[in-house]
mmCIF file of C-alpha atoms and ligand atoms in Angstrom:
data_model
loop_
_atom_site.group_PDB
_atom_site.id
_atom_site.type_symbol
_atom_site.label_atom_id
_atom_site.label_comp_id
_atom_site.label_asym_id
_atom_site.label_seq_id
_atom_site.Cartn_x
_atom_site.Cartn_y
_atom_site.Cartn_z
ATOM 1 C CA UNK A 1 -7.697 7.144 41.779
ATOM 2 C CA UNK A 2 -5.229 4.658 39.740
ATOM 3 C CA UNK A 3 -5.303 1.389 38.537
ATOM 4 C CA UNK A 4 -3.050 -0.912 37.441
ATOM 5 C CA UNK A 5 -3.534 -3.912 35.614
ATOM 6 C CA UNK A 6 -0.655 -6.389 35.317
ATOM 7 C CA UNK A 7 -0.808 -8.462 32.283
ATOM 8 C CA UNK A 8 -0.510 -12.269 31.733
ATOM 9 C CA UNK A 9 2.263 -13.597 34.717
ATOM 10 C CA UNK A 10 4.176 -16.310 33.024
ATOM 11 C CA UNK A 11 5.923 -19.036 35.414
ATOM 12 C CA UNK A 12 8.417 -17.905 38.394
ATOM 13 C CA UNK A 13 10.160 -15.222 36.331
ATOM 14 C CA UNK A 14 6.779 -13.391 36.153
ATOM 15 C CA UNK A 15 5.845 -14.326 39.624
ATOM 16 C CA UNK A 16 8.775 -12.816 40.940
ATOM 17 C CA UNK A 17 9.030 -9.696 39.266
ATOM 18 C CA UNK A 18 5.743 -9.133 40.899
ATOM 19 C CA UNK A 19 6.471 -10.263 43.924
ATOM 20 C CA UNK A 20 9.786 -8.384 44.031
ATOM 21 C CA UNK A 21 8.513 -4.930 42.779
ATOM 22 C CA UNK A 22 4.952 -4.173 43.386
ATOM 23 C CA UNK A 23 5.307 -3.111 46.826
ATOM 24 C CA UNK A 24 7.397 -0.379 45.647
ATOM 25 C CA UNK A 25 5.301 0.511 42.159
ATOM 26 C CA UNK A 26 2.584 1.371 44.671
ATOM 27 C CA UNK A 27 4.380 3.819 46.346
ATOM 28 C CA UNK A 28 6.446 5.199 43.664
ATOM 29 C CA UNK A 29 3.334 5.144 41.089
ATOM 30 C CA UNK A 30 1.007 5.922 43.905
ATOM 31 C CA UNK A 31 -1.534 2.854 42.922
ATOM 32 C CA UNK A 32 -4.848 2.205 44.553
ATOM 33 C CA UNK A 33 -5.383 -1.168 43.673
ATOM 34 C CA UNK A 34 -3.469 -4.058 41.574
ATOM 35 C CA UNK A 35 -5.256 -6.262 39.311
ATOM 36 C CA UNK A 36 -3.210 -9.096 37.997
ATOM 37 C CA UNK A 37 -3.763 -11.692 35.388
ATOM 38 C CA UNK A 38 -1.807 -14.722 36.247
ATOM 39 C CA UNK A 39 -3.528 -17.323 34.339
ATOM 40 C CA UNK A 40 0.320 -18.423 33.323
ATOM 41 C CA UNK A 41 1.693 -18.368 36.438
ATOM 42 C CA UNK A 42 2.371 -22.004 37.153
ATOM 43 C CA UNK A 43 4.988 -22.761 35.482
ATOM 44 C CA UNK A 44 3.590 -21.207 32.492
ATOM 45 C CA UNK A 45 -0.109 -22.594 32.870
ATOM 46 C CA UNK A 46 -2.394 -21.928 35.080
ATOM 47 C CA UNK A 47 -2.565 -20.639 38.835
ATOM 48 C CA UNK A 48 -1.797 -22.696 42.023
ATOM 49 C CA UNK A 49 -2.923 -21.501 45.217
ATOM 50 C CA UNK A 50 0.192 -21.092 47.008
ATOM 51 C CA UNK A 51 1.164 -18.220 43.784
ATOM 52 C CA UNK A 52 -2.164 -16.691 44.383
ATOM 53 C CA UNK A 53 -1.079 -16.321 48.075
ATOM 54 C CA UNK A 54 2.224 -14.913 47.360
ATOM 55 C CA UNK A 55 0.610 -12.039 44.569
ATOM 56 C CA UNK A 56 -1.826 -11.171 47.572
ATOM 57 C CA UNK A 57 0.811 -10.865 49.915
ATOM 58 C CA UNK A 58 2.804 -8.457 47.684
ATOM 59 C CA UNK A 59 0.079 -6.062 47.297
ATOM 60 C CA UNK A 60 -1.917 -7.385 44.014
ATOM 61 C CA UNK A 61 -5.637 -7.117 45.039
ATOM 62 C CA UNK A 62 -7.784 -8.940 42.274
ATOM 63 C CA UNK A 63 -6.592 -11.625 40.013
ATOM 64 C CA UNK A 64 -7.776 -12.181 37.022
ATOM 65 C CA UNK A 65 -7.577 -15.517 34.919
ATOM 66 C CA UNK A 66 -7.892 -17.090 31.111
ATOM 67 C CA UNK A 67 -8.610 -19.849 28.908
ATOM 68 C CA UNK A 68 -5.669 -21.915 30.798
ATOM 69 C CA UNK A 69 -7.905 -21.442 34.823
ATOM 70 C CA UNK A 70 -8.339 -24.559 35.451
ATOM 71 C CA UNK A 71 -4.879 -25.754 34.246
ATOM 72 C CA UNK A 72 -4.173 -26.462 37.733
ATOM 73 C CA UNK A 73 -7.360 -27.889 39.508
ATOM 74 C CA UNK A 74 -5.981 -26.924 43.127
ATOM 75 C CA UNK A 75 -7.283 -23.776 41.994
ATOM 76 C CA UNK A 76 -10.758 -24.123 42.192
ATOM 77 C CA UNK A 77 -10.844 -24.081 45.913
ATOM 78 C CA UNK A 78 -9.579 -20.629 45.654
ATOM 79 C CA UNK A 79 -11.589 -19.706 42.609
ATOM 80 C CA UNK A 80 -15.374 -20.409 45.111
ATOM 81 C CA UNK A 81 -14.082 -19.331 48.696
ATOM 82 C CA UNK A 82 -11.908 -16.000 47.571
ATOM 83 C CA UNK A 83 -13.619 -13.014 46.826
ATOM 84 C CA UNK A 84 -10.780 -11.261 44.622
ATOM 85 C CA UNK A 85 -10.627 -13.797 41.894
ATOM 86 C CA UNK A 86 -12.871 -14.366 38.973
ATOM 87 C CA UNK A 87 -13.656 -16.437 36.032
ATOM 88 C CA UNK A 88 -14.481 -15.565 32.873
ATOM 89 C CA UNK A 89 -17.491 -14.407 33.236
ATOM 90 C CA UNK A 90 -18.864 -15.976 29.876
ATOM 91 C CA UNK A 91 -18.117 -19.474 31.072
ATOM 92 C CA UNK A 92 -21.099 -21.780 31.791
ATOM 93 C CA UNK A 93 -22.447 -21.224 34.671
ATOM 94 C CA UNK A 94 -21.623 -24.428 36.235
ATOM 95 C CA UNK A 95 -17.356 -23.739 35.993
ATOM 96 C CA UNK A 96 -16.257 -22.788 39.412
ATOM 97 C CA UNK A 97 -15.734 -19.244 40.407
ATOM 98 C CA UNK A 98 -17.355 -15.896 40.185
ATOM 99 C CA UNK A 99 -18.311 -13.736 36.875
ATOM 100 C CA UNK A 100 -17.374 -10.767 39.080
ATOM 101 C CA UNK A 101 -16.147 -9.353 42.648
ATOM 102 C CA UNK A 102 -15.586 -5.669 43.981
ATOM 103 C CA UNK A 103 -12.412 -5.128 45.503
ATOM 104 C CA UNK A 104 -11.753 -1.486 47.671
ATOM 105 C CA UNK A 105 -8.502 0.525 46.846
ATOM 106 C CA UNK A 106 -6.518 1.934 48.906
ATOM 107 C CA UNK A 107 -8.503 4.840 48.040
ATOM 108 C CA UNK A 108 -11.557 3.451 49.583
ATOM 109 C CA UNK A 109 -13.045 3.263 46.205
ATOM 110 C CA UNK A 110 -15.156 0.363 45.079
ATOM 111 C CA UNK A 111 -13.938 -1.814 42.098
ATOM 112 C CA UNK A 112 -15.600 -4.059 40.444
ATOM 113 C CA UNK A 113 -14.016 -6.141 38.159
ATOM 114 C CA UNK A 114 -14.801 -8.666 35.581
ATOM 115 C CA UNK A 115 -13.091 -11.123 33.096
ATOM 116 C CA UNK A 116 -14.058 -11.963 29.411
ATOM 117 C CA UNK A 117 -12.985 -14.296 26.943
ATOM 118 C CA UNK A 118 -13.120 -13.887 23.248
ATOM 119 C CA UNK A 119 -13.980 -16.344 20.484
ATOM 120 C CA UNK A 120 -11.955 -16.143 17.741
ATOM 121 C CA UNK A 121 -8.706 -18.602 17.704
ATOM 122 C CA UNK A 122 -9.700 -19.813 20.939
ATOM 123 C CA UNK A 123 -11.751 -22.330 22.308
ATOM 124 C CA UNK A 124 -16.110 -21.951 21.677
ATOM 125 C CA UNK A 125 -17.556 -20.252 25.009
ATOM 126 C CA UNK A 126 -20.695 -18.223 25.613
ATOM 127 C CA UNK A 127 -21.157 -14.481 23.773
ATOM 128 C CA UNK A 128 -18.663 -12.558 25.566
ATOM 129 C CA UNK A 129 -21.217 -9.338 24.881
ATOM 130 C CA UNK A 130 -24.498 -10.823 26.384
ATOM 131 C CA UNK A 131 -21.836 -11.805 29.642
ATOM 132 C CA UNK A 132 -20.612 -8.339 29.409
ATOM 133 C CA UNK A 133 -24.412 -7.177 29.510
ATOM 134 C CA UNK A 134 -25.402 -9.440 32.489
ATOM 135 C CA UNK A 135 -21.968 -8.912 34.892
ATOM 136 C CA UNK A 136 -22.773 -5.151 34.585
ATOM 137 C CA UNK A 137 -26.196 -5.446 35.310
ATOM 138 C CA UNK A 138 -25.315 -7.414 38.319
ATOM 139 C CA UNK A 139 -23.130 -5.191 39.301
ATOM 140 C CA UNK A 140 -23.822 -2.862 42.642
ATOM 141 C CA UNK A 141 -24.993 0.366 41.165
ATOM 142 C CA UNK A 142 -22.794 2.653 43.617
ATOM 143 C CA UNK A 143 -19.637 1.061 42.283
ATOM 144 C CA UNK A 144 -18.800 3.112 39.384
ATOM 145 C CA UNK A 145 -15.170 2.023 38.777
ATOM 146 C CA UNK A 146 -15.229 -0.749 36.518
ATOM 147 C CA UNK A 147 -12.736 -2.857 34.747
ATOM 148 C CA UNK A 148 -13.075 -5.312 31.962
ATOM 149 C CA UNK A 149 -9.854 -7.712 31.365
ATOM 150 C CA UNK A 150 -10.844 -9.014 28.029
ATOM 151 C CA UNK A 151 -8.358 -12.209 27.354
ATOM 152 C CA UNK A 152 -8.805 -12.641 23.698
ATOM 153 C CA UNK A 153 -6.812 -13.088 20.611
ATOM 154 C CA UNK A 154 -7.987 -10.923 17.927
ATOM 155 C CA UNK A 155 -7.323 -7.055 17.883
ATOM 156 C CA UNK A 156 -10.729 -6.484 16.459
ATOM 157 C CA UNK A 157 -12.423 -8.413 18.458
ATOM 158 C CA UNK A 158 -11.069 -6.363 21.506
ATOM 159 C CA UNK A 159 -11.599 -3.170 19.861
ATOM 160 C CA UNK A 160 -15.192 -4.153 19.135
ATOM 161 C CA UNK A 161 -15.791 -4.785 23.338
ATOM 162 C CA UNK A 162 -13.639 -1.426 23.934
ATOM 163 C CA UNK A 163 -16.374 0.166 21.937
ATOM 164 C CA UNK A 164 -19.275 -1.615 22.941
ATOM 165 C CA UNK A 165 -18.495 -0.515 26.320
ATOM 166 C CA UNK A 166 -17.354 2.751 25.787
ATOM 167 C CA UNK A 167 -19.405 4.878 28.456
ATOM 168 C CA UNK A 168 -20.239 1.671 30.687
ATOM 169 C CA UNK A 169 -16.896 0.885 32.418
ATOM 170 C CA UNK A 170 -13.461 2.530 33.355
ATOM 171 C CA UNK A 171 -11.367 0.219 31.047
ATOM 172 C CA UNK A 172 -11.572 -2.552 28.476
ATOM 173 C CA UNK A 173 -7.928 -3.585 28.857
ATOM 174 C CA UNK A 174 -6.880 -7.144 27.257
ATOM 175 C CA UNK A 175 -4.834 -9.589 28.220
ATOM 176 C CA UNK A 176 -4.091 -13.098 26.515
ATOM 177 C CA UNK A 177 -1.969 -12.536 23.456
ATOM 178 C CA UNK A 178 1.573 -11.848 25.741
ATOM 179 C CA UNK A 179 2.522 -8.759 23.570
ATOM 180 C CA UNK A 180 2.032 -5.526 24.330
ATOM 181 C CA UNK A 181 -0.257 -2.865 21.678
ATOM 182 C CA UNK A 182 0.645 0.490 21.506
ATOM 183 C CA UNK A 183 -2.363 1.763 21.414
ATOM 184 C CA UNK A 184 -3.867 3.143 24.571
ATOM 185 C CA UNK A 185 -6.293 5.460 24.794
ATOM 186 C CA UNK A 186 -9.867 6.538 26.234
ATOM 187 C CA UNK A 187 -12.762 6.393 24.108
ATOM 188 C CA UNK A 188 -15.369 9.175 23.796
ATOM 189 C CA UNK A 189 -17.314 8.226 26.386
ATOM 190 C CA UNK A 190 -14.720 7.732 29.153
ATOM 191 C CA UNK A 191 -13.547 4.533 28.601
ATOM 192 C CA UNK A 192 -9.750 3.490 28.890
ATOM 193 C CA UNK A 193 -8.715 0.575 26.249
ATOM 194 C CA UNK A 194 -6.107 -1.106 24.854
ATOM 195 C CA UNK A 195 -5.891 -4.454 22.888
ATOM 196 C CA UNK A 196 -3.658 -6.220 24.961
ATOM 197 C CA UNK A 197 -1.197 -4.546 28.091
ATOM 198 C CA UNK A 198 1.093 -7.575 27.476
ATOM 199 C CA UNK A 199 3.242 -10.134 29.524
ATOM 200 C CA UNK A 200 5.090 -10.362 33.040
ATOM 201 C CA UNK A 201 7.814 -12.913 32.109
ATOM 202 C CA UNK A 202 10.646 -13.567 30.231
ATOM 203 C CA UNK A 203 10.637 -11.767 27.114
ATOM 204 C CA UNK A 204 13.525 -13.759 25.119
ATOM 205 C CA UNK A 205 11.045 -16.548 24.506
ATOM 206 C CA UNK A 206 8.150 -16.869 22.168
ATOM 207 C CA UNK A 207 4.927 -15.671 24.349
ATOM 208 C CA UNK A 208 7.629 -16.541 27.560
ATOM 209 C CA UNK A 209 8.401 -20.135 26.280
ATOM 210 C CA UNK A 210 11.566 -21.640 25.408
ATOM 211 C CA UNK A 211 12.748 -20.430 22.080
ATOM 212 C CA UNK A 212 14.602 -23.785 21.123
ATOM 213 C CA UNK A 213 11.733 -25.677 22.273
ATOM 214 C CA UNK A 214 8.828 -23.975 20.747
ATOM 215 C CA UNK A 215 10.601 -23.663 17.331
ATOM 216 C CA UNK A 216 11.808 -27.486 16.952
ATOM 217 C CA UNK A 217 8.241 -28.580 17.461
ATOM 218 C CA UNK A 218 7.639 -26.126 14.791
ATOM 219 C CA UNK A 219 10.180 -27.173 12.299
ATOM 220 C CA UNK A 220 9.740 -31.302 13.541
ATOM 221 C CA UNK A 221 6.574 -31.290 14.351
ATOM 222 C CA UNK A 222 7.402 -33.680 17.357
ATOM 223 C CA UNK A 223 6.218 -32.562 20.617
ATOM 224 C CA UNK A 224 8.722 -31.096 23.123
ATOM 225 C CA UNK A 225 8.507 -29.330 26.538
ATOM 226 C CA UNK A 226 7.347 -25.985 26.388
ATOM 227 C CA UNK A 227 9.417 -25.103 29.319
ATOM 228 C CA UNK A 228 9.357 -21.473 30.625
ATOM 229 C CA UNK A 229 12.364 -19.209 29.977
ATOM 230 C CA UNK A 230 14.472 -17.298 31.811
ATOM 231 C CA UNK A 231 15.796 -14.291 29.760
ATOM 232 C CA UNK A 232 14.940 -10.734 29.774
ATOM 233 C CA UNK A 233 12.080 -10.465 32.315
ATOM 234 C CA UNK A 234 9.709 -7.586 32.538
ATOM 235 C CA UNK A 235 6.563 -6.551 34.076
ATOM 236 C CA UNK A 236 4.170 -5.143 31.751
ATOM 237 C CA UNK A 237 1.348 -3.675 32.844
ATOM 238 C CA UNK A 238 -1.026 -0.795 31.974
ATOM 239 C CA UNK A 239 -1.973 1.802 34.853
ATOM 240 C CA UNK A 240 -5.626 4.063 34.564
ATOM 241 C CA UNK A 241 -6.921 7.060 36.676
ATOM 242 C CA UNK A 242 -10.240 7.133 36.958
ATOM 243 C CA UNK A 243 -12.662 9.399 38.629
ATOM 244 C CA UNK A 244 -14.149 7.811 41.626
ATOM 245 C CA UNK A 245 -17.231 9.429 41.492
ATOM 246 C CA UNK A 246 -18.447 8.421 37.981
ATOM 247 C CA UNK A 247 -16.380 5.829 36.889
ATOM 248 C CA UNK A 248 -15.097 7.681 34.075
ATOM 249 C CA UNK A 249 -10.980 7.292 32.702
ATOM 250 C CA UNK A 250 -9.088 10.429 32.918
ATOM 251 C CA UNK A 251 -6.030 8.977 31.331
ATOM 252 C CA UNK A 252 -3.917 5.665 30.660
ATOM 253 C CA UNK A 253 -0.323 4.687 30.280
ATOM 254 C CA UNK A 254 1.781 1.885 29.694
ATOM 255 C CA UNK A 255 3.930 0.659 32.543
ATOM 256 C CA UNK A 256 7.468 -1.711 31.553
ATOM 257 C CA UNK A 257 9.368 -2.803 34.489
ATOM 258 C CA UNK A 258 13.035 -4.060 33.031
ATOM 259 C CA UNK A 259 15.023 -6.343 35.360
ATOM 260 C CA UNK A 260 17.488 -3.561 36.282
ATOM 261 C CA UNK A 261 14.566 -1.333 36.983
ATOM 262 C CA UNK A 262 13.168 -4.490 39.169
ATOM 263 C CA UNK A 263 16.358 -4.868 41.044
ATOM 264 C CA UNK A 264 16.113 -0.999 41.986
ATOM 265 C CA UNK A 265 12.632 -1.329 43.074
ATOM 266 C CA UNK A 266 12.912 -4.175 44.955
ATOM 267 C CA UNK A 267 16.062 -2.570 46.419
ATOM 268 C CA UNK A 268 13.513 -0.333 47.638
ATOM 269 C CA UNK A 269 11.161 -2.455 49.160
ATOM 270 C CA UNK A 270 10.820 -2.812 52.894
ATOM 271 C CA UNK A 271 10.505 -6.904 52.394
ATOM 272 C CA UNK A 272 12.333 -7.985 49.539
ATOM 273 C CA UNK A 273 11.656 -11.377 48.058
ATOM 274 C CA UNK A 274 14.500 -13.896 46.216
ATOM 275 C CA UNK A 275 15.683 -12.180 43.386
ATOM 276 C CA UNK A 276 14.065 -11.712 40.595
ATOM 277 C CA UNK A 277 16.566 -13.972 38.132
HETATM 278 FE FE1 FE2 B 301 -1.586 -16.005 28.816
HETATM 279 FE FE1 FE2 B 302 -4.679 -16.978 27.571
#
């Protein structure tokens, strides 16, 4: 079976990219299920419930969130009445949403997935390894296939989780830093990693915000709009077969979707949204 795992959706751009092409990456890529983080996706922060409607309704199965969840509070109805959507599963217990949920492919295979944060140049939360321990002990048995977005900063911070979960789960794939690592790969023990599968979004930006923005708080230190941009957009995700039966990654690629690419596929699509620019 194959996964794919759509990293950080930043604003509209990234929102329609998705909308526009994943309806035709299924069927050219022959997908099973879509797992999307979109914890940028309004307007560059957070999720609103009308987005997460739209993602559903192009074929994205399980979203997946980040430190910026609650960003837009209209969110949290979503977060406890949906059963696709998580939170990270080392927040306190008393944040809104689940630590985990099983979505079925297209296959008919179980997956469960799950959501971590990290700690290091981000905000204090619980140990994302004890969380990692408890959501897969909670876990049904029977559902082998398994997939860990870790949303964290540091490189060896994700490596360390890749490895500490290296024979436990399908894929430790991160999200969170908005650039994509080159360096996928499956573990000994049958797990698919790779530090971060990087950003859906406009890509002349810094991390998909206004370049002339960003860098004039930078220089001025006076606060300015961080608005979205509009250049360049790609999807970038990361797609991983898996064997149903045990869980186990058989192999892992990166997957770029350029805007020309995007017009093509959506060109293909039997209900095309607005386009993508
Ligand atoms: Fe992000
Ligand atoms: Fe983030």
């Amino acid at each position: 079976m194959r996964i794919l795992l759509i990293g950080d959706i930043v604003g509209k751009p990234g929102e329609r990219i998705v909308t526009r092409t994943v309806p035709a990456l299924r069927q050219r890529e022959n997908i099973d299920v879509v797992i999307a983080n979109a914890e940028n996706a309004a307007d560059g922060s957070g999720l609103a419930p009308s987005i997460y409607r739209r993602l559903m309704a192009a074929g994205v199965d399980c979203v997946t969130l980040g430190d910026h969840i609650y960003r837009r509070s209209e969110i949290v109805s979503v977060l406890t009445t949906a059963e696709n959507i998580v939170k990270p599963a080392n927040f306190p217990a008393a944040a809104p949403g689940k630590p985990w949920c099983v979505v079925t492919a297209a296959d008919g295979t179980p997956v469960a997935v799950a959501s971590l944060l990290g700690r290091v140049f981000m905000r204090p939360v619980d140990c994302p390894w004890a969380a990692a321990d408890r959501v897969l002990a909670e876990m049904p048995p029977e559902v082998k296939v398994r997939i860990i977005d870790f949303h964290a900063e540091a490189t060896s911070d994700k490596q360390l989780m890749g490895r500490y979960l290296d024979g436990r789960v399908t894929a430790v794939l991160g999200t969170h830093t908005h650039v994509t690592t080159a360096d996928e790969q499956i573990f000994p023990g049958g797990t698919a990693f790779q530090c971060d599968v990087g950003m859906t979004g406009p890509h002349a930006s810094i991390l998909g915000r206004r370049i002339d923005r960003v860098l004039e708080t930078t220089l001025t230190f006076q606060p300015t709009q961080f608005e979205v941009a509009t250049g360049d957009v790609r999807l970038c995700g990361t797609i991983v077969d898996a064997e149903p039966a045990t869980g186990r990654a058989t192999a892992i690629r990166r997957l770029v979707v350029n805007e020309q690419e995007a017009e093509e596929l959506a060109a293909a699509t039997p209900v095309a949204g607005p386009p993508v620019m």
